[in-house]
CSV table of C-alpha atoms and ligand atoms in Angstrom, one decimal:
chain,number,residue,atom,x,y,z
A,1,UNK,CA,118.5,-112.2,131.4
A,2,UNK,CA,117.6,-111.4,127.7
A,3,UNK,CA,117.8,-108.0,126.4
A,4,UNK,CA,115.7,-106.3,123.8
A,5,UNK,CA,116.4,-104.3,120.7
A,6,UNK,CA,114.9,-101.5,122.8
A,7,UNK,CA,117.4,-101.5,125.8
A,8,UNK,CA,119.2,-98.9,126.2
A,9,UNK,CA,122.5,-98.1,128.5
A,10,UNK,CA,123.2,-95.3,127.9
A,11,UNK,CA,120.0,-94.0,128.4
A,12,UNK,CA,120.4,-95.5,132.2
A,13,UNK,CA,123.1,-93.8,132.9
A,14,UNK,CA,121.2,-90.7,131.8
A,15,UNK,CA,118.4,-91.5,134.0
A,16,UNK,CA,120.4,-92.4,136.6
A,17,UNK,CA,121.8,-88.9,136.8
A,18,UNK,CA,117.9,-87.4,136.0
A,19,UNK,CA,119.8,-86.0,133.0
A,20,UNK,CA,116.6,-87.5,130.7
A,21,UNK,CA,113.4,-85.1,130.0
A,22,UNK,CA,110.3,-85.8,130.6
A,23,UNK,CA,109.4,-87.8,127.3
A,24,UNK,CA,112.9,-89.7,128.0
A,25,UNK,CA,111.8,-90.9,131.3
A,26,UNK,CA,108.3,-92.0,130.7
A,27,UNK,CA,109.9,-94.0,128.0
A,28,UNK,CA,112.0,-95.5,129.9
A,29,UNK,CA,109.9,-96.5,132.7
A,30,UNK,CA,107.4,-98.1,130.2
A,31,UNK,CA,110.7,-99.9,129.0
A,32,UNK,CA,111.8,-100.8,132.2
A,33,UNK,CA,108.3,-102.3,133.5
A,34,UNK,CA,108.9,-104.9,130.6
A,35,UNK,CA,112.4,-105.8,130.9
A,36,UNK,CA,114.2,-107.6,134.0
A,37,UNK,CA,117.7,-107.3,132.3
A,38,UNK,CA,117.3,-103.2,132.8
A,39,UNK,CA,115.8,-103.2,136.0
A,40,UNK,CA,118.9,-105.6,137.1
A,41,UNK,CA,121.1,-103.1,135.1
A,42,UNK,CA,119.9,-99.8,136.7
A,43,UNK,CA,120.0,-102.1,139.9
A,44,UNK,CA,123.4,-102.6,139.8
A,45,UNK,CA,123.9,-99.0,138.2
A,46,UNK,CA,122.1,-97.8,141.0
A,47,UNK,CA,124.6,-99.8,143.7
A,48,UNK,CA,127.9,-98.9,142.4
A,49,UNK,CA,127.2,-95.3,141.8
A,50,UNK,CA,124.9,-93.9,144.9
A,51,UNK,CA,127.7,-94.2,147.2
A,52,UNK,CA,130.9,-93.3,145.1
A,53,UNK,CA,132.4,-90.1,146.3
A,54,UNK,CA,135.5,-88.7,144.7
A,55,UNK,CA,138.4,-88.6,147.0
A,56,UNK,CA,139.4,-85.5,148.0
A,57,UNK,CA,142.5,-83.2,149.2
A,58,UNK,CA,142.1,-81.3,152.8
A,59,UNK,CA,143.6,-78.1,152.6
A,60,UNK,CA,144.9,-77.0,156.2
A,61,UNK,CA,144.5,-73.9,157.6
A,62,UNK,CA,148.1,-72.7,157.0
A,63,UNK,CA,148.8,-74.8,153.4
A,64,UNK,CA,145.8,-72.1,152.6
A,65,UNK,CA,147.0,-69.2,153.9
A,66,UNK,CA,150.1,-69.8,152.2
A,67,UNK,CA,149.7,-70.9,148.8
A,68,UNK,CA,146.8,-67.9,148.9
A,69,UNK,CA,149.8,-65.5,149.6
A,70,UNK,CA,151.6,-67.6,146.9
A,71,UNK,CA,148.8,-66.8,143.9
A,72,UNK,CA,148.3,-63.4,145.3
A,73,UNK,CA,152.0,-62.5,145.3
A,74,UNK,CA,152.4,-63.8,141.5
A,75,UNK,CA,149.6,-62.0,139.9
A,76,UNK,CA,150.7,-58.7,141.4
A,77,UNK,CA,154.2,-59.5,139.4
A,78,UNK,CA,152.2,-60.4,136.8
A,79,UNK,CA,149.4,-57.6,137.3
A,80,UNK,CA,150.5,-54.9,133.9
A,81,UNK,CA,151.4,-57.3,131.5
A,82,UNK,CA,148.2,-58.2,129.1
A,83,UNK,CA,150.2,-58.9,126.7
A,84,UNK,CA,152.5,-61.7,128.6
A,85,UNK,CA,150.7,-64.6,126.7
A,86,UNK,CA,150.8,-63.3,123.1
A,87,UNK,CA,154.2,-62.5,124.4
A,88,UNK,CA,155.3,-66.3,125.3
A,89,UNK,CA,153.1,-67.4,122.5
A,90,UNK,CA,155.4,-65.8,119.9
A,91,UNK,CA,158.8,-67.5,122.2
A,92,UNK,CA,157.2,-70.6,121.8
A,93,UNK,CA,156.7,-70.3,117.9
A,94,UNK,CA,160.4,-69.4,118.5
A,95,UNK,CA,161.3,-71.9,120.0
A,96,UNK,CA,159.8,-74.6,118.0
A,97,UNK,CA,161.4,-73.3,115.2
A,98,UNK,CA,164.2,-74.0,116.6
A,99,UNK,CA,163.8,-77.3,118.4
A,100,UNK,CA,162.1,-78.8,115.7
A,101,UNK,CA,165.5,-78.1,114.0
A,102,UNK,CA,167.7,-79.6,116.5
A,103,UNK,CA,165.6,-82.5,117.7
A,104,UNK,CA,166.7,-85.6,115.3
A,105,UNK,CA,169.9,-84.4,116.6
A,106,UNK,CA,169.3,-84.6,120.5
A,107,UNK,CA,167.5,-87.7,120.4
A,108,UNK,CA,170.3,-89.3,118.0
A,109,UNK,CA,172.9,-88.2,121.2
A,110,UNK,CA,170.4,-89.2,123.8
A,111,UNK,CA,170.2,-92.8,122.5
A,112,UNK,CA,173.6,-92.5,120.8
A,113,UNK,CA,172.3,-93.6,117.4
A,114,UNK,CA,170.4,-92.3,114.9
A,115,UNK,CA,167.0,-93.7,114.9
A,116,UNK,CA,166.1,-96.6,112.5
A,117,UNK,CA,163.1,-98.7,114.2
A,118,UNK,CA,159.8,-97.9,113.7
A,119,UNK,CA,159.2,-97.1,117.5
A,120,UNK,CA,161.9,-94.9,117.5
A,121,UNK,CA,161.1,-93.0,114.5
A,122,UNK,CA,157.0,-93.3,115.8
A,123,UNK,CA,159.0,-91.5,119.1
A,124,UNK,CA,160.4,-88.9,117.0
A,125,UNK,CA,156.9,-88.0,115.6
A,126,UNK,CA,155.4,-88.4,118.8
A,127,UNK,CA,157.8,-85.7,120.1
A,128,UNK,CA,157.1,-83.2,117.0
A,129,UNK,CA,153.8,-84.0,117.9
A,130,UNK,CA,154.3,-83.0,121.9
A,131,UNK,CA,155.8,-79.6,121.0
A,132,UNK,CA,153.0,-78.8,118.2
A,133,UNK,CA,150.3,-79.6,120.8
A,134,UNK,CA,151.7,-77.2,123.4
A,135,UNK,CA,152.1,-74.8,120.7
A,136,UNK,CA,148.6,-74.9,119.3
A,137,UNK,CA,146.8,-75.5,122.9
A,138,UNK,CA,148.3,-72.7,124.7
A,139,UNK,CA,147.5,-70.7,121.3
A,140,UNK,CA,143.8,-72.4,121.7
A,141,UNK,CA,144.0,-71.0,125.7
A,142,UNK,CA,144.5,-68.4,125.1
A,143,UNK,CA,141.7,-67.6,122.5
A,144,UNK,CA,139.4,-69.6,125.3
A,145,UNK,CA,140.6,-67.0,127.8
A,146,UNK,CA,139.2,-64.0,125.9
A,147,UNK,CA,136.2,-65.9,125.0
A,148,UNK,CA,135.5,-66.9,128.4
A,149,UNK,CA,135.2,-63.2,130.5
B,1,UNK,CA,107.8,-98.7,119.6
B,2,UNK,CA,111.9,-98.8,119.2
B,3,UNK,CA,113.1,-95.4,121.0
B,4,UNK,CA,116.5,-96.1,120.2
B,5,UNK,CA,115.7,-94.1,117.1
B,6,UNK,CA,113.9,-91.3,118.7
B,7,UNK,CA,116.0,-91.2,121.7
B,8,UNK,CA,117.3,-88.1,123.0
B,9,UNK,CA,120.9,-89.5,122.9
B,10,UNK,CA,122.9,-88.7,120.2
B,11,UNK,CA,122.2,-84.9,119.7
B,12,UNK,CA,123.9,-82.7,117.5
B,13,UNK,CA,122.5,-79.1,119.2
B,14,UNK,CA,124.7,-76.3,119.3
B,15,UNK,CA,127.0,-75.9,122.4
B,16,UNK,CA,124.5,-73.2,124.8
B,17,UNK,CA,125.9,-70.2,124.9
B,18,UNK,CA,124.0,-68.5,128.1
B,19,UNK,CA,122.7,-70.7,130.6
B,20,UNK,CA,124.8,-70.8,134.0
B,21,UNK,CA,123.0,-67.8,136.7
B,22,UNK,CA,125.2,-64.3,136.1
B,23,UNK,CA,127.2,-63.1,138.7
B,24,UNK,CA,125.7,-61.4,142.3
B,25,UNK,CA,126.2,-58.4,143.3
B,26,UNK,CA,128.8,-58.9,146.1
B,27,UNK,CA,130.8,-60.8,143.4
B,28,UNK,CA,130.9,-57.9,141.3
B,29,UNK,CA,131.4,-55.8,143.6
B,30,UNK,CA,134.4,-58.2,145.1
B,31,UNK,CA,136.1,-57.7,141.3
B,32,UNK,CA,135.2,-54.2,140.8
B,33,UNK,CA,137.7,-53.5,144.0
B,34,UNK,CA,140.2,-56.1,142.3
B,35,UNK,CA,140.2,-54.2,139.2
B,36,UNK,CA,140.7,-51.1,141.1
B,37,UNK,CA,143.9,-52.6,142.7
B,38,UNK,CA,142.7,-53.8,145.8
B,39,UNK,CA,144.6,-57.0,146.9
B,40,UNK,CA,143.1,-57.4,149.8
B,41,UNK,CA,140.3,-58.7,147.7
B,42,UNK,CA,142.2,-60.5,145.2
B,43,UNK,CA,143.1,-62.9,148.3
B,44,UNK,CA,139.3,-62.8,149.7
B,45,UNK,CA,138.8,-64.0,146.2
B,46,UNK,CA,141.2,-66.8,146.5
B,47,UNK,CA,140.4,-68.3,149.7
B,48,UNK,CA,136.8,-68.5,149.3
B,49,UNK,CA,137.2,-71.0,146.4
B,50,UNK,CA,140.9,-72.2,147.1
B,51,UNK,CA,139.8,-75.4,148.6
B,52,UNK,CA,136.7,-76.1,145.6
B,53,UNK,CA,139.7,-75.5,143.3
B,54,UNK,CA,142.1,-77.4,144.6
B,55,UNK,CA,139.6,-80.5,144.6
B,56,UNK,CA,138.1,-79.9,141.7
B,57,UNK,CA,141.6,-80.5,140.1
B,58,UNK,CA,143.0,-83.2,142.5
B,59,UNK,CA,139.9,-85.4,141.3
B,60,UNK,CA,140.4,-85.1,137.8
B,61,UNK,CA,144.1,-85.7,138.5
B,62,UNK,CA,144.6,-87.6,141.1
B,63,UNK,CA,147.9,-85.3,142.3
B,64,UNK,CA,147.8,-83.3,144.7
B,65,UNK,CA,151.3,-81.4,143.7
B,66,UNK,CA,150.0,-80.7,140.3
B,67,UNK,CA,146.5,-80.1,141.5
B,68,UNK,CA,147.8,-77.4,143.5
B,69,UNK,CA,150.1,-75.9,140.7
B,70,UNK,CA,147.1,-75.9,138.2
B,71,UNK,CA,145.1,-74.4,140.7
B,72,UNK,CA,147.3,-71.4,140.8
B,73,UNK,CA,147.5,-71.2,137.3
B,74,UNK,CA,143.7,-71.1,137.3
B,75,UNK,CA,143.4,-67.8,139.6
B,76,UNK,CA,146.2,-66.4,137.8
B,77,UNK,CA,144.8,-66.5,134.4
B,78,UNK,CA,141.1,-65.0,136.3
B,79,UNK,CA,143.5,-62.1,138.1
B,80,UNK,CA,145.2,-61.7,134.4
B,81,UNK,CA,141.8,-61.8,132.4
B,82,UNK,CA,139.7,-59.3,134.9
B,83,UNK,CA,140.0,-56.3,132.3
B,84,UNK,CA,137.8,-57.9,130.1
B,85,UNK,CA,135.5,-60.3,132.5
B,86,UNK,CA,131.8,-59.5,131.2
B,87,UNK,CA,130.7,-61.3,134.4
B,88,UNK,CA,127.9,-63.6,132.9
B,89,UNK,CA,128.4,-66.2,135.0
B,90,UNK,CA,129.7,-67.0,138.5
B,91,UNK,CA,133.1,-67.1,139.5
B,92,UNK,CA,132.7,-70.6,140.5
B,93,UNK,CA,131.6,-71.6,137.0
B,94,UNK,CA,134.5,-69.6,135.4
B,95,UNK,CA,136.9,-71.3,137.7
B,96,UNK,CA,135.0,-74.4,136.2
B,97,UNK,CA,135.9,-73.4,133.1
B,98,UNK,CA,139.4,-73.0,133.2
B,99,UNK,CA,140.6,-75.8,136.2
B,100,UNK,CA,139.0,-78.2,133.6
B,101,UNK,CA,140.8,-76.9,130.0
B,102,UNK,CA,144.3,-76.8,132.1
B,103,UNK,CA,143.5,-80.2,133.5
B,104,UNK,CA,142.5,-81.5,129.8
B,105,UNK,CA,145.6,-79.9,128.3
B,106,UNK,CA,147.9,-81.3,130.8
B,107,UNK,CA,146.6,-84.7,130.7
B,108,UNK,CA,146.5,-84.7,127.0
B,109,UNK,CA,150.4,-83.5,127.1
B,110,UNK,CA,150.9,-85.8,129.6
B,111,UNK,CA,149.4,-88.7,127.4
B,112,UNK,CA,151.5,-88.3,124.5
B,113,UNK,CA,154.6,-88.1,127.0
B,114,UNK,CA,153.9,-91.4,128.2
B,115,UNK,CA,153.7,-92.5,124.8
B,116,UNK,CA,157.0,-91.0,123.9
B,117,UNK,CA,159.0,-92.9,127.0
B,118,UNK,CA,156.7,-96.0,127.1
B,119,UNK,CA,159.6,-98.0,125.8
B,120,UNK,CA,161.7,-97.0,128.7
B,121,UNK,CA,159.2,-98.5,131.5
B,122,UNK,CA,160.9,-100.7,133.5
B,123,UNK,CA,159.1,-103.3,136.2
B,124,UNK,CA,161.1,-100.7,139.0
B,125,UNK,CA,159.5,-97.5,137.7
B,126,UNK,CA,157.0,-96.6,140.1
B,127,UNK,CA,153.2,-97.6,139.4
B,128,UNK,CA,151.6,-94.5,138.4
B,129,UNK,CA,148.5,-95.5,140.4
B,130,UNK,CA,150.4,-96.0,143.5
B,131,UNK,CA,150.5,-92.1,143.2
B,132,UNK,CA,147.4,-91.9,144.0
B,133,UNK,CA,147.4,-93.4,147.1
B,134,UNK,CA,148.2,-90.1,148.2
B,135,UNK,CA,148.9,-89.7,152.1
B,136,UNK,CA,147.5,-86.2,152.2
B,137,UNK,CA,144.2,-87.3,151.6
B,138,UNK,CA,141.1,-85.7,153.7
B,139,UNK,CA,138.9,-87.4,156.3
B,140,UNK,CA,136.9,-88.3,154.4
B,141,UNK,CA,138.7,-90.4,151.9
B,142,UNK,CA,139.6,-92.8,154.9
B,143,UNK,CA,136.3,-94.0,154.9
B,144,UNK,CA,136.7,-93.9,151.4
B,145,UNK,CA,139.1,-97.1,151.5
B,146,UNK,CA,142.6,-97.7,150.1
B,147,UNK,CA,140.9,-100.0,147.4
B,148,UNK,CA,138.1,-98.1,146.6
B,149,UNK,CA,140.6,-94.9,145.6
B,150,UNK,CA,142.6,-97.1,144.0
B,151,UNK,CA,140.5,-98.3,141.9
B,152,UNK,CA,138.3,-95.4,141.2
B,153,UNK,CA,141.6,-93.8,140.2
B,154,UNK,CA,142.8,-96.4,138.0
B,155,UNK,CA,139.5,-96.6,136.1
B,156,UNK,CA,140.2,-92.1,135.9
B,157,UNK,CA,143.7,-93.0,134.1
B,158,UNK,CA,141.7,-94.8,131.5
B,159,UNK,CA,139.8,-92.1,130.4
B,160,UNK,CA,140.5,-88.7,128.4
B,161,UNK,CA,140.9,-85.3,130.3
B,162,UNK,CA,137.7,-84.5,129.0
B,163,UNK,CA,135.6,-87.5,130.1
B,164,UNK,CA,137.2,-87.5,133.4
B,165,UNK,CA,136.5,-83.8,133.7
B,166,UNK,CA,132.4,-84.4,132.8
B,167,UNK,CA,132.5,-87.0,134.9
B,168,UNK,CA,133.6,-85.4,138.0
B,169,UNK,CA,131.3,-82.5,137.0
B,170,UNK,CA,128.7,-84.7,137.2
B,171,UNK,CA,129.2,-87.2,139.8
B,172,UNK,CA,131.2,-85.2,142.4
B,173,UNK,CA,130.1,-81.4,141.6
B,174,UNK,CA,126.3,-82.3,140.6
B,175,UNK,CA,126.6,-79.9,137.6
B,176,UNK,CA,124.3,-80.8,135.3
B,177,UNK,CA,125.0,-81.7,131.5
B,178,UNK,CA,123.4,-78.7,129.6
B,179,UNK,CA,125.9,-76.4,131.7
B,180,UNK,CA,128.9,-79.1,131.6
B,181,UNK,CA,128.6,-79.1,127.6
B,182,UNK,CA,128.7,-74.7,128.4
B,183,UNK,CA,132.0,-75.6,130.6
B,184,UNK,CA,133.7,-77.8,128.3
B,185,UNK,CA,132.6,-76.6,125.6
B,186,UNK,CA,130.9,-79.7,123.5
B,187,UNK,CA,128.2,-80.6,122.4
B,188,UNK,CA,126.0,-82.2,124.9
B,189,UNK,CA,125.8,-85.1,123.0
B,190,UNK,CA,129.4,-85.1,123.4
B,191,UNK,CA,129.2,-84.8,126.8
B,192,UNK,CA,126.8,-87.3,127.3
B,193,UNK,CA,128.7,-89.9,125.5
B,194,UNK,CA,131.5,-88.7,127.8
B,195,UNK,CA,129.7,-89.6,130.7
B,196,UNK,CA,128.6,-92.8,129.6
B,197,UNK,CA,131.5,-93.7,128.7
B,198,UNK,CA,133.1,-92.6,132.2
B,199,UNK,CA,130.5,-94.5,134.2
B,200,UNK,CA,131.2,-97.5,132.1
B,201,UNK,CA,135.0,-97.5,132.8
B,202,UNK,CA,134.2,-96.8,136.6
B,203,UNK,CA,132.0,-99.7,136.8
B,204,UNK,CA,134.4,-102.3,135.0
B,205,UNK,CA,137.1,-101.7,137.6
B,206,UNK,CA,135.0,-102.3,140.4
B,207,UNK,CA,132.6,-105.3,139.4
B,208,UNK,CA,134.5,-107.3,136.7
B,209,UNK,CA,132.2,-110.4,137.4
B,210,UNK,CA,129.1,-108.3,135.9
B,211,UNK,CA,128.4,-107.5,132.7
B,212,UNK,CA,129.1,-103.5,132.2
B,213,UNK,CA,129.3,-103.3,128.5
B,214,UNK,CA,126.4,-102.6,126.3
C,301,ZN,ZN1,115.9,-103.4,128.4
């Protein structure tokens, strides 16, 4: 089936979900009344997402009533401290300080050479890269945090 | 008339700030006795949205282990941030908020890890999609189908935290985009690319024969 200059997926899958407004649809239906190859799209859209449900965890009775005492018991440890996470924030500048430091040196003794391929070295940037993002993300959490209440 | 110009899709409006419904009154009233040190509430609290929590993570995931950890961390960070909750929107949609930016920072750690020890995958390392095929899984997912999880889960690896997070927003949780962009924070033409893009990946791992791509 041909398609047009006009077709447009993405806008299916917005329909599909009734996620277009009202000028959105009409558009589309006049677009669909003209062309098989979305009809047969939406179809097939239609087919492969109506009956897809997420899998899912059952929590029993007891796994609930335990890891509820679990949460509960934690944030009454961690109940007075407001400042915990500006707290661990400044550790982890701290710390990656320090492990940025040290880290050519653990990796040259994990692999027992200093690195000299471009994989390796790509690893080594990779790694820099790991610490930075948990760095910066909890950083960014934490700003979220306050934001969100 | 060619819509793809005047089509709704690519917008670049700013992220809504108020639009989820604010908080009842039994909720507030549920974290006024919190803040006043009442525990007994705390775990009333916890148990009403425990298993929504739990699931909301373990689809996005696919682990029930870490689903349950992240869950914990997400009612720990609501206990810790209480002080200065305005209440503006409902507990359910500020557990929203926060099971999905845990579940997007773990998987994007989690995606640079595998990138670090990629080179050290051997053919006897375990499949990380035969992890999903979790043992634990409800009812319901028996009827689901071995396959069908498997697959549905493999396409989920494919994506990023946050287009499997809009997409299980969407699909599973019926949330609709305007409020998912308010979640996640994006733009909802962000969002809706997200989604596009997750329905896309979905639909390639279960009908390779057709023709999925635009
Ligand atoms: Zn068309």
């Amino acid at each position: 089936m041909k398609r047009q200059a006009t077709c447009n997926e993405k806008e299916l899958v917005l329909f599909y979900y009734g996620e277009l407004d009202a000028a959105g649809r009409q558009r589309l239906q006049s677009h669909l009344a003209d062309c098989p190859a979305c009809r047969s799209r939406l179809d097939a859209l239609q087919r492969s997402l109506d009956h897809l449900s997420m899998p899912g965890v059952t929590l029993s009775e007891i796994e609930k009533t335990r890891l509820t005492a679990v949460i509960t018991e934690k944030a009454s440890q961690r109940a007075k401290p407001q400042r915990w996470l500006l707290g661990s924030a400044a550790a982890a500048v701290a710390t990656l300080a320090i492990s940025l430091m040290i880290l050519p040196g653990n990796f040259a003794r994990w692999t027992g050479q200093l690195p000299q391929s471009e994989t390796e070295i790509g690893m080594l940037q990779d790694m820099e890269l790991l610490q930075n993002i948990d760095l910066l993300e909890n950083l960014d959490l934490l700003q979220d945090f306050e934001r969100i209440g | 008339m060619d819509y793809r110009n005047t089509a709704a899709v690519i917008e670049v409006d700013e992220v809504p700030e108020q639009l989820s419904e604010p908080m009842t009154d039994s909720e507030s009233l549920l974290l006024e006795r919190i803040r006043q040190g009442d525990e007994g509430a705390f775990t009333q609290l916890v148990s009403g949205h425990l298993s929504s929590v739990v699931n909301l993570a373990y689809r996005m995931l696919g682990d029930r282990q870490e689903a349950e950890d992240l869950a914990q961390e997400a009612f720990l960070r609501l206990h810790r941030s209480l002080p200065s909750f305005r209440g503006d929107c409902r507990i359910k949609t500020w557990l929203y908020k926060v099971v999905s930016r845990l579940v997007i920072d773990h998987i994007r750690r989690e995606q640079v890890r595998r990138r670090i020890f990629f080179f050290r995958k051997h053919e006897d390392d375990p499949d990380p999609v035969a992890n999903f095929a979790d043992p634990s899984a409800s009812p319901s997912d028996q009827l689901l189908g071995q396959e069908t999880r498997q697959k549905l889960f493999k396409a989920m690896e494919k994506l990023s935290g946050r287009q499997r997070a809009v997409f299980v927003l969407r699909h599973q949780e019926g949330l609709p985009l305007k409020e998912i962009a308010q979640v996640l924070h994006l733009k909802e033409g962000t969002v809706k690319a997200h989604l596009h893009r997750a329905v896309q990946c979905i639909r390639q791992e279960f009908t390779d024969q057709e023709e999925v791509t635009s």
